Amino acid sequence: MEKTFISDLKSGQMVRSQFAVIRREVSTFRDPTKGVYLSMTLGDKSGRIEARKWEVTEEELRSINAGDVILVKGQAEEFRGELQLNVQELTLVAEEDISSAYFLPAAKKPFEELGQEVMKTVEGVEETNIKKFLQSIFSNKEFLTLYCKAPAAKHIHHAYLGGLAEHSLEVNKVASMVAGFFENADPDILTAGSLLHDIGKIKEYSFKNAINLTAEGRLTGHIVIGNEMVKSQAEKTGYLSQEQVQHLSHLILSHHGEREQGAPVLPQTLEAAILHYADLISGKTNQYYTILKNDAQKGEEWTKYDRLLQRYLYKGFNAEDF
Ligand SMILES: [Fe+2]
Ligand SMILES: [Fe+2]
């Protein structure tokens, strides 16, 4: 079926297309005697849009959930300076009729290539315990596929399929380079820390048609989930020494660097400091790149105001790229 992409929508345009449900909430009208309406954020790989269905049936309320793909008939309208979709009809699209390539953006490199890079990185580890430990995780084909498909975020940075592997490989490259500045930084524990620091994101997010936080993700968060995954694998395989487990666990627990950023402990080893700053470099620069690349105002000098960075970004020096 024809797909209308969100980034191409214009005010007044009639739409009949599939969209993924990113958020779905049942809201009450200001006048409560009027009952409820369905408030949604719909998405596809080109962007997201707020949508409302003012008249809803019990069946629609029950059957539509975040992560579903729905066929929407409606009209794009401008509301407070933003486009919104006024939905007239919606139907759930059956699994076999979903063209998943429409919905989630993906990393530039194919998943297989990311997987090969991960394995090459593991093979490059010299210390035997750490190498065996990483092999025990990544040589599991099913796990490697999941790792290479997972996103690193819902918004902000590497928020696309393959984002987790891409980000982790970037962190590893930066961390290895910085480790080279010091004669006593351990490059192998850093490689393990780089590849595994965000491993909990595999369980923190669901990424079928839309990227969403899972219940486990909300309740526990990727830092603690990741620490648990790594510790239980270490216990199961017995490859790492007690000291190595403790260090790797510290790298995971401290990688956000500050308590306000969700780190339960602050970096307390040279490797933990390197990992934290390498993580920031990969995450922050990807955030800038994503804002520039996804900015809807093509050909203009400045991007839209970005609330998170609290600034406009300038595109004037390389306008043809953005
Ligand atoms: Fe993280
Ligand atoms: Fe990270």
JSON list of C-alpha atoms and ligand atoms in Angstrom, two decimals, residues 198 201 222 255-256, ligand 1:
[
{"chain": "A", "resi": 198, "resn": "ASP", "atom": "CA", "xyz": [24.89, -0.05, 27.43]},
{"chain": "A", "resi": 201, "resn": "LYS", "atom": "CA", "xyz": [19.41, -1.28, 26.53]},
{"chain": "A", "resi": 222, "resn": "HIS", "atom": "CA", "xyz": [19.86, 0.02, 31.50]},
{"chain": "A", "resi": 255, "resn": "HIS", "atom": "CA", "xyz": [29.63, 5.29, 32.79]},
{"chain": "A", "resi": 256, "resn": "HIS", "atom": "CA", "xyz": [27.09, 8.12, 33.08]},
{"chain": "B", "resi": 1, "resn": "FE", "atom": "FE", "xyz": [24.25, 4.55, 29.19]}
]
